[in-house]
CSV table of C-alpha atoms and ligand atoms in Angstrom, one decimal:
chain,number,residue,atom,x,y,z
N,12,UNK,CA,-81.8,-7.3,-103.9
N,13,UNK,CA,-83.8,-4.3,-104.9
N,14,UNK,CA,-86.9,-4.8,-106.7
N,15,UNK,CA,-88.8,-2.0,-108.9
N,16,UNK,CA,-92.0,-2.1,-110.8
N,17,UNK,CA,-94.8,-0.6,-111.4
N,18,UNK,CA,-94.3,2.1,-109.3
N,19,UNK,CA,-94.1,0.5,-105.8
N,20,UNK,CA,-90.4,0.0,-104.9
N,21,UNK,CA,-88.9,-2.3,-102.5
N,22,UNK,CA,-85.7,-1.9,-101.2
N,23,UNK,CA,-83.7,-4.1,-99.3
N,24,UNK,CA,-81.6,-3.2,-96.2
N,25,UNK,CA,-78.5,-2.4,-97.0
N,26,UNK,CA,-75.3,-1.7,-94.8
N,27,UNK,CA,-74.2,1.5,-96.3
N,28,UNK,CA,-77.9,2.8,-94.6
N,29,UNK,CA,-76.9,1.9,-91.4
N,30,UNK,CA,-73.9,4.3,-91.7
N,31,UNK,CA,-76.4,7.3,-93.1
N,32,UNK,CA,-78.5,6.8,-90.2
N,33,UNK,CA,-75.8,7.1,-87.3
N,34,UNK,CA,-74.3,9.6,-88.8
N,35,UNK,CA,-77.3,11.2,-88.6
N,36,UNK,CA,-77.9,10.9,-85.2
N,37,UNK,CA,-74.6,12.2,-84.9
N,38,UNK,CA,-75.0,15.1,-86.6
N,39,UNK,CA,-77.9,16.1,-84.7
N,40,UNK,CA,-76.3,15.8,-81.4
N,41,UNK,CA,-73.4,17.8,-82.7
N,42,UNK,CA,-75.4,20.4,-83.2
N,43,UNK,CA,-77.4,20.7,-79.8
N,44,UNK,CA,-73.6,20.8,-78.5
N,45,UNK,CA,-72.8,23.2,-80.6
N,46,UNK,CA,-75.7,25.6,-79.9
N,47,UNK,CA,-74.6,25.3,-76.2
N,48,UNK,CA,-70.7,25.5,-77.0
N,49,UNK,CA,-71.7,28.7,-79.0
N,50,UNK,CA,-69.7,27.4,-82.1
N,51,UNK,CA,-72.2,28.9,-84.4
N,52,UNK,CA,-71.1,32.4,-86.0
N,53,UNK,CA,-72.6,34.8,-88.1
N,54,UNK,CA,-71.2,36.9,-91.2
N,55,UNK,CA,-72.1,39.6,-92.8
N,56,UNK,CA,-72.6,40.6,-96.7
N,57,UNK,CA,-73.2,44.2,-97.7
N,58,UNK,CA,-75.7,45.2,-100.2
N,59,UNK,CA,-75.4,47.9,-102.0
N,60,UNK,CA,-77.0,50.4,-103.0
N,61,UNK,CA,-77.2,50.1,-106.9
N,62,UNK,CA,-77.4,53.8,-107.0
N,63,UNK,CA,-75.2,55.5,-104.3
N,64,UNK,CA,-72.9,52.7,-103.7
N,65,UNK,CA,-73.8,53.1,-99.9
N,66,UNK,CA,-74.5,49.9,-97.7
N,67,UNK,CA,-78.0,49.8,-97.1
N,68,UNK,CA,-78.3,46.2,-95.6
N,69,UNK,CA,-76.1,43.3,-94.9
N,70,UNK,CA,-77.2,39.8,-95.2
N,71,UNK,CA,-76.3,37.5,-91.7
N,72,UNK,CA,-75.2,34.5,-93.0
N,73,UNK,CA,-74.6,31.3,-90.5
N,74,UNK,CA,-71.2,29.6,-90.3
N,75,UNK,CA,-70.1,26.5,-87.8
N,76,UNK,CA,-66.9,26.6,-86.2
N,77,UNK,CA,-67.1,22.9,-85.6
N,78,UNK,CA,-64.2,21.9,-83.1
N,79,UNK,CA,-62.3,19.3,-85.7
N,80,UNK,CA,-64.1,19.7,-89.0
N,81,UNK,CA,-63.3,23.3,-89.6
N,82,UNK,CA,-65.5,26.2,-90.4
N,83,UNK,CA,-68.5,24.1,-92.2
N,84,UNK,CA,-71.0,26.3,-94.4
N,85,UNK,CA,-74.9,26.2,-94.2
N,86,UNK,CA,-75.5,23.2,-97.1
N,87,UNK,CA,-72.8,21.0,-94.3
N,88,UNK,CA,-76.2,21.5,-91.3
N,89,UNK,CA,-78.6,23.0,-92.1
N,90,UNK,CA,-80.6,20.6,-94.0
N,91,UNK,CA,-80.0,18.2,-91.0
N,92,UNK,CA,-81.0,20.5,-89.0
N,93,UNK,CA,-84.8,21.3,-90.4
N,94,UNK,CA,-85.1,17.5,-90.8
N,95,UNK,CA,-84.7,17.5,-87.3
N,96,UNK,CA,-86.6,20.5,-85.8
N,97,UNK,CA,-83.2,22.0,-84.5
N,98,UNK,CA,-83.6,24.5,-86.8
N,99,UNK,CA,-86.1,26.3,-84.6
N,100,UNK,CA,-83.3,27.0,-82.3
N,101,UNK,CA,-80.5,28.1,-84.4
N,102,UNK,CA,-82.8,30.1,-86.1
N,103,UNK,CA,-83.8,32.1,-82.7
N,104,UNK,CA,-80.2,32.2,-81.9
N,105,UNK,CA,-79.3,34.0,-85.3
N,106,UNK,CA,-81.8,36.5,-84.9
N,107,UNK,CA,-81.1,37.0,-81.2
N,108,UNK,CA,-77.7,37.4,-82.7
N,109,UNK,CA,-78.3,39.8,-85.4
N,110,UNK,CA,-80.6,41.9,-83.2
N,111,UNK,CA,-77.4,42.4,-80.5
N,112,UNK,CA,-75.1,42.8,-83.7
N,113,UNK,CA,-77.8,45.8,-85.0
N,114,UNK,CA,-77.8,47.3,-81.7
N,115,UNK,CA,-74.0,47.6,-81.4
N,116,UNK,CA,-74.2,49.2,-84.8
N,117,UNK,CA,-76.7,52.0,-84.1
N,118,UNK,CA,-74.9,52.2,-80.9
N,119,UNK,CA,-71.8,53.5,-83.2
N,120,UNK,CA,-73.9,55.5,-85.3
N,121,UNK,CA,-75.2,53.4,-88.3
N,122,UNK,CA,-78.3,55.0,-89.8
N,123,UNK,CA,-81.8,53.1,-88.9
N,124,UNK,CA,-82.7,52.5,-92.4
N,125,UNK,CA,-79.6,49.7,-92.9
N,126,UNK,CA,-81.4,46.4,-92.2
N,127,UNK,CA,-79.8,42.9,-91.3
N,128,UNK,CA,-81.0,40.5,-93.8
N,129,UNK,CA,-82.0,37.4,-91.8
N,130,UNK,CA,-82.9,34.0,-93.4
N,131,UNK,CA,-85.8,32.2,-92.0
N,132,UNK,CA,-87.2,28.1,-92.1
N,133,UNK,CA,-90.1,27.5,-92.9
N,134,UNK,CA,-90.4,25.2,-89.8
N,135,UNK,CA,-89.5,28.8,-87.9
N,136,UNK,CA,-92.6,30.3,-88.7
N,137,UNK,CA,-94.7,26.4,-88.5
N,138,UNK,CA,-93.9,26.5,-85.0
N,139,UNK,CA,-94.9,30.3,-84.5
N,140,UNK,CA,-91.5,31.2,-82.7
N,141,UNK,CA,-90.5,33.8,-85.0
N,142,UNK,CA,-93.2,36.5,-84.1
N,143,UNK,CA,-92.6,36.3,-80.2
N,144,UNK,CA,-89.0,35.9,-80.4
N,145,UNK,CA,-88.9,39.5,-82.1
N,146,UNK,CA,-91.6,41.0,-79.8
N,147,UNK,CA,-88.6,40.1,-77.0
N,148,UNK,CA,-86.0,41.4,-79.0
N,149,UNK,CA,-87.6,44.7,-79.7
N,150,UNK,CA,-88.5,45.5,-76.5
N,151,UNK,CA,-85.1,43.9,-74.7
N,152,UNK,CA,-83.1,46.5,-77.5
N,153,UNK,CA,-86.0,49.7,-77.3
N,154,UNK,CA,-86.4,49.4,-81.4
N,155,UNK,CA,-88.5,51.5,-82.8
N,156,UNK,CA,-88.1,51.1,-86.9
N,157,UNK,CA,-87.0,48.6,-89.1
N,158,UNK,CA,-83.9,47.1,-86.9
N,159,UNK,CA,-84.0,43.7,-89.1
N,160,UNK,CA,-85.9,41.9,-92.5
N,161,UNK,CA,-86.4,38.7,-92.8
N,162,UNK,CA,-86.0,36.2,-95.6
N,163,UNK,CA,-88.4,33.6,-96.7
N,164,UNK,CA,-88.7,31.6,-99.8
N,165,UNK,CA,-91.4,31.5,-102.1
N,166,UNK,CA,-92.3,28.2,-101.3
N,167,UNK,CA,-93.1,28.9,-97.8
N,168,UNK,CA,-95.0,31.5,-98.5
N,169,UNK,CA,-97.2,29.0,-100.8
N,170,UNK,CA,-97.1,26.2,-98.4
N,171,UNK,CA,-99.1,27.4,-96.0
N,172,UNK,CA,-101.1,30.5,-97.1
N,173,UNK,CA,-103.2,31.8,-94.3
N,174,UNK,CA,-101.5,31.7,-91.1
N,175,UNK,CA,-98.8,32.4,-92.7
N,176,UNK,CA,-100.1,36.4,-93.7
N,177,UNK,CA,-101.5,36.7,-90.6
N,178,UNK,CA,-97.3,36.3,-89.3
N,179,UNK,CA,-95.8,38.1,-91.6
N,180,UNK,CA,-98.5,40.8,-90.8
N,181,UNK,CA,-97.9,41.4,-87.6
N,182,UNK,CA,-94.1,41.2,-88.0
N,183,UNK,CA,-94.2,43.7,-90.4
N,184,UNK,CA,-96.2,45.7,-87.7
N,185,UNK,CA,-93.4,45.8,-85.4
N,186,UNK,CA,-91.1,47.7,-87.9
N,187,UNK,CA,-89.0,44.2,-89.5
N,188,UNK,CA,-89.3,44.2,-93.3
N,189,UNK,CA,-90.1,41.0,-95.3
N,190,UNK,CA,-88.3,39.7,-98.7
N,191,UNK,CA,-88.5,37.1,-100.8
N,192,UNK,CA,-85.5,35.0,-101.0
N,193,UNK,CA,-83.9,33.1,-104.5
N,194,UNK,CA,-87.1,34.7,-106.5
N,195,UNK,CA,-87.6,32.6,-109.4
N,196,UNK,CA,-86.6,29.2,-108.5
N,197,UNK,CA,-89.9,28.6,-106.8
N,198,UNK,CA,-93.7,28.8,-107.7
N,199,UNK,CA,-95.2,31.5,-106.4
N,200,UNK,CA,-99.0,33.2,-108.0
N,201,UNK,CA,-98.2,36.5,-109.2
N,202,UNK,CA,-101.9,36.9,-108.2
N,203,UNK,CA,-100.6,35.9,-104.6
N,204,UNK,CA,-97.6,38.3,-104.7
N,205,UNK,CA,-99.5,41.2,-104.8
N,206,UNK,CA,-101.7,40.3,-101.4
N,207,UNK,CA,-98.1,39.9,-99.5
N,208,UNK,CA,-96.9,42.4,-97.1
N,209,UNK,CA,-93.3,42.3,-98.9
N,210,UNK,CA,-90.6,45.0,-99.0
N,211,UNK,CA,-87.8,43.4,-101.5
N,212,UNK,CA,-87.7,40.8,-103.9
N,213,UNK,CA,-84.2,39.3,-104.4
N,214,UNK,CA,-83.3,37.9,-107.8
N,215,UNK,CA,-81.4,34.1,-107.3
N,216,UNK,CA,-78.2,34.5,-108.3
N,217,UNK,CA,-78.9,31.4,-110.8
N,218,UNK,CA,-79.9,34.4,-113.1
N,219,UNK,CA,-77.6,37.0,-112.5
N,220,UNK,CA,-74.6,35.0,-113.3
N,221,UNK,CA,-74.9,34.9,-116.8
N,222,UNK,CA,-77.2,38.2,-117.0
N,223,UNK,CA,-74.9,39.7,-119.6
N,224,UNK,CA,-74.2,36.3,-121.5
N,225,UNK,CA,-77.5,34.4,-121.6
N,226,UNK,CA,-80.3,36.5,-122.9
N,227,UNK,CA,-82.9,34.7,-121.1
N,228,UNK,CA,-81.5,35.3,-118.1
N,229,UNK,CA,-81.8,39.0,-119.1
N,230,UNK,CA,-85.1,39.0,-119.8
N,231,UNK,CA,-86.3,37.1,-116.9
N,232,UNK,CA,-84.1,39.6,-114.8
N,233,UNK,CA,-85.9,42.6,-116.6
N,234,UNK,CA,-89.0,40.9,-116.0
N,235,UNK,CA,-88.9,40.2,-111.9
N,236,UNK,CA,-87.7,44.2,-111.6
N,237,UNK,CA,-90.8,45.4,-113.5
N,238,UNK,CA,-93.0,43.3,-112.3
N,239,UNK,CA,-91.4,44.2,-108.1
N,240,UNK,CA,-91.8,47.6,-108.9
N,241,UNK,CA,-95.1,47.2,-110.5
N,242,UNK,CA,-95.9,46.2,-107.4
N,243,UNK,CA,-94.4,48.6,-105.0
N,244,UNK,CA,-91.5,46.5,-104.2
N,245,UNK,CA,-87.8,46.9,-104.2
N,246,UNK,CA,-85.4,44.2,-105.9
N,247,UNK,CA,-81.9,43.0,-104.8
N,248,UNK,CA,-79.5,41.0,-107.4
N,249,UNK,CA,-77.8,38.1,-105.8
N,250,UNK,CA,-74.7,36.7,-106.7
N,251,UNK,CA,-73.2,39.7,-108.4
N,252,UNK,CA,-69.8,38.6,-109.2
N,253,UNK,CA,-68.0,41.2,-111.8
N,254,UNK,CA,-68.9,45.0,-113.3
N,255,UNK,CA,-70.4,44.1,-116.5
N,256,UNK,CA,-73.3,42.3,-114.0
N,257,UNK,CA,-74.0,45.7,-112.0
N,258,UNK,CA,-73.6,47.7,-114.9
N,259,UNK,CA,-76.4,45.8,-116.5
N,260,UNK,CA,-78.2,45.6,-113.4
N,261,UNK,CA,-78.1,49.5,-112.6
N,262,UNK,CA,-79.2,50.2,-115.8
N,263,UNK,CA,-82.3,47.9,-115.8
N,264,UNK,CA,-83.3,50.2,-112.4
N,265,UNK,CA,-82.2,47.2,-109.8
N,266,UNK,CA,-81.9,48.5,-106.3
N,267,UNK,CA,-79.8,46.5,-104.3
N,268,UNK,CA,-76.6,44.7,-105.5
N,269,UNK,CA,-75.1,41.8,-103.5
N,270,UNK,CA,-72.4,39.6,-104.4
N,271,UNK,CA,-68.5,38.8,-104.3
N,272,UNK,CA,-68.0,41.7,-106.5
N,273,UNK,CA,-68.3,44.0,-104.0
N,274,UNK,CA,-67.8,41.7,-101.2
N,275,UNK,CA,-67.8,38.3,-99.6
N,276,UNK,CA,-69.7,37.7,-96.5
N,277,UNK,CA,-67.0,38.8,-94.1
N,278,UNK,CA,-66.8,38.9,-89.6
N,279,UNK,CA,-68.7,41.6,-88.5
N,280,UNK,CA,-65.8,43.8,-87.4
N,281,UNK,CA,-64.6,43.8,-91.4
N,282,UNK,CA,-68.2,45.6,-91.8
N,283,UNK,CA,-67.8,47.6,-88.6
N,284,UNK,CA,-65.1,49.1,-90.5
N,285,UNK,CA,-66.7,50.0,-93.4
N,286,UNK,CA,-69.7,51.8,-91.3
N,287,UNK,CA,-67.2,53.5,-89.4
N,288,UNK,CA,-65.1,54.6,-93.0
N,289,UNK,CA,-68.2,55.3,-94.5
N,290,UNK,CA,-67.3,53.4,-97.4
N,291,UNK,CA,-69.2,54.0,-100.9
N,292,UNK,CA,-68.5,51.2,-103.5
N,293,UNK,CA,-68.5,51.8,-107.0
N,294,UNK,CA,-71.6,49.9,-108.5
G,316,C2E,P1,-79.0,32.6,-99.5
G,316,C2E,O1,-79.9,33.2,-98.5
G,316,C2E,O2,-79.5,32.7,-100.9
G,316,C2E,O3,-77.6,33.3,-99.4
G,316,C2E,C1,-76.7,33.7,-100.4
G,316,C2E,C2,-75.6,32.7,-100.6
G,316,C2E,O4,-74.9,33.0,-101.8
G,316,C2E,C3,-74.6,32.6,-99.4
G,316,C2E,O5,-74.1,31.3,-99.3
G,316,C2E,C4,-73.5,33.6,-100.0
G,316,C2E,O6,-72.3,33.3,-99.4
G,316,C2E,C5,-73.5,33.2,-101.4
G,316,C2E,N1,-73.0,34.3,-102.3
G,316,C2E,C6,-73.0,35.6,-102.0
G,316,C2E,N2,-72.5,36.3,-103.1
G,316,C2E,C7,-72.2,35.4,-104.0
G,316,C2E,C8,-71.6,35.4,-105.3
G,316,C2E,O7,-71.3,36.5,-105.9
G,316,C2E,N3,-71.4,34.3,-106.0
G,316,C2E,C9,-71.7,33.1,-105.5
G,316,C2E,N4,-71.5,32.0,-106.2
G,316,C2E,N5,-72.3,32.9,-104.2
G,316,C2E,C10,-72.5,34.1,-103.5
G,316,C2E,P2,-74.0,30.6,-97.9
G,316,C2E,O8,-73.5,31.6,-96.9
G,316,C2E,O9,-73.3,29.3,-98.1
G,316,C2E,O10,-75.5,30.3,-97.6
G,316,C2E,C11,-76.2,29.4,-98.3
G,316,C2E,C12,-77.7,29.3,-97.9
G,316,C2E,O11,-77.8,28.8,-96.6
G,316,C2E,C13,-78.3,30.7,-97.9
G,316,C2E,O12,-78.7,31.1,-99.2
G,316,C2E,C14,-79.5,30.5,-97.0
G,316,C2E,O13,-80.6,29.9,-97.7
G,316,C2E,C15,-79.0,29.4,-96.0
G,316,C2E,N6,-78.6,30.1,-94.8
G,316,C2E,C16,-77.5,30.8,-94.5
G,316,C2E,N7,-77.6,31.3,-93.2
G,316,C2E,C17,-78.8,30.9,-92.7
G,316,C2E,C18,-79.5,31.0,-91.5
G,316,C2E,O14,-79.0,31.7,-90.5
G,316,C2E,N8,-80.7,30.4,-91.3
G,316,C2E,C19,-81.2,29.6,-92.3
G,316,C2E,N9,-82.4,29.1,-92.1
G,316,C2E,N10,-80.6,29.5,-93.5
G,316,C2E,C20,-79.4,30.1,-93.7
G,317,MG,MG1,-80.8,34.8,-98.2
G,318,MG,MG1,-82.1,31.3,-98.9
G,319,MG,MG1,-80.7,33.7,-102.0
């Protein structure tokens, strides 16, 4: 029996818990397995540029190839695995990953400005592994210039103010660019914005989708662009899923165009491909 009032709640133990917390457990062992049995993957999703149709970046995105449940999608872990710390060590896996992917593609010729968008925890940059972990990377690869970016969230950047531009600093010293991922969910100062080392702001796909359809959405999407490029700041549109999307988009001066409509995430060789083609898409 559960008891409520007043603000202080009481709950009972209940069986079904028991079962949350195992599986749990569970989860979390999986996972260390899995980092050692190298069942994580990364894919790939090119962003576009809004004006050329070239592929200036692509965004490494995590999968799991877990052994009997299928290929399981970041909401399926990665939650469990930042409630658990684990986190820290996928995340240096995916950009030790993405750093060996970039180096095979400037090995085959792909120009140094196309980044590979890497998504960061919070807990990443707590722990102060992100920052030495590139240092390695650079070196181990002979980097010179802009070889990755990395995405945070608005809400790290709040959570812990400081430190935190001292990090992103220093990375930005070593040639990775910074953007700000699923802008406008969030809270972030404007004031604050300004004082951030940031290259890109990407708009959450929450308003993209119905950019054309919901006039709000339009205006806050007209809003973030003027106010990145007020700024000094280049914006990416998530989530782009049909024409009438980019055309509004382009014509509103966004820079970068990601989403379904020009491409899912796909395996790396699919974009190997379309380096070697050169492909241009039609924004
Ligand atoms: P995100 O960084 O905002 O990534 C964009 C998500 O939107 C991806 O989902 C992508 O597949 C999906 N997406 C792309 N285009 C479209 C579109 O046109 N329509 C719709 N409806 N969706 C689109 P995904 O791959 O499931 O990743 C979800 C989230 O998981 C990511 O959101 C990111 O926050 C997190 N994540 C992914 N990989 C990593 C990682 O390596 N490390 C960490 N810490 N988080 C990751
Ligand atoms: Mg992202
Ligand atoms: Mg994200
Ligand atoms: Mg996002």
């Amino acid at each position: 029996q559960a008891k409520s009032s007043g603000g202080n709640r009481v709950e009972f133990f209940r069986p079904e818990m028991d079962v949350g917390v195992s599986h749990r457990l569970n989860l979390e062992h999986e996972i260390r397995e899995a980092l050692a049995a190298q069942q994580f993957r990364l894919l790939y999703q090119p962003q576009i540029d809004a004006v050329t149709g070239r592929i200036c970046g692509v965004e490494a995105l995590i999968r799991w190839l877990h052994p009997t449940r299928g290929v399981l999608p970041p909401a399926a872990f990665i939650p469990m695995a930042e409630e658990s710390g684990l986190i820290v060590d996928i995340g240096n896996w995916v950009l030790e990953e993405a750093a060996r992917q970039r180096a095979a593609w400037r090995e085959i010729g792909v120009e140094d400005d196309v980044v590979i968008c890497v998504n960061a925890s919070p807990l990443q940059f707590r722990r102060g592994t992100v920052l030495p972990t590139l240092l390695r990377l650079k070196r181990e690869y002979g980097f010179d210039s802009g070889f990755l970016e990395i995405e945070v969230t608005e809400s790290m950047l709040m959570d812990s103010a400081g430190r935190m531009i001292e990090d992103l600093m220093a990375i930005r010293q070593l040639g990775v660019k910074l953007s700000i991922d699923d802008f406008g969910t969030g809270y972030s100062s404007l004031a604050y914005l300004k004082r951030l080392p940031i290259d890109m702001i990407k708009i959450d796909r929450a308003f993209v989708n119905d950019v054309t359809t919901d006039p709000n959405d339009a205006v806050i999407c007209t809003t973030i662009i003027a106010l990145a490029h007020n700024l000094g700041v280049k914006v990416c549109a998530e989530g782009v899923e049909g024409q009438e999307q980019s055309d509004f988009l382009r014509q509103q001066q966004c820079d970068v165009l990601q989403g379904y409509h020009f491409s899912a995430p796909v395996l790396p060789d699919v974009v190997t491909d379309m380096f070697t083609s050169g492909r241009r898409f039609q924004t």
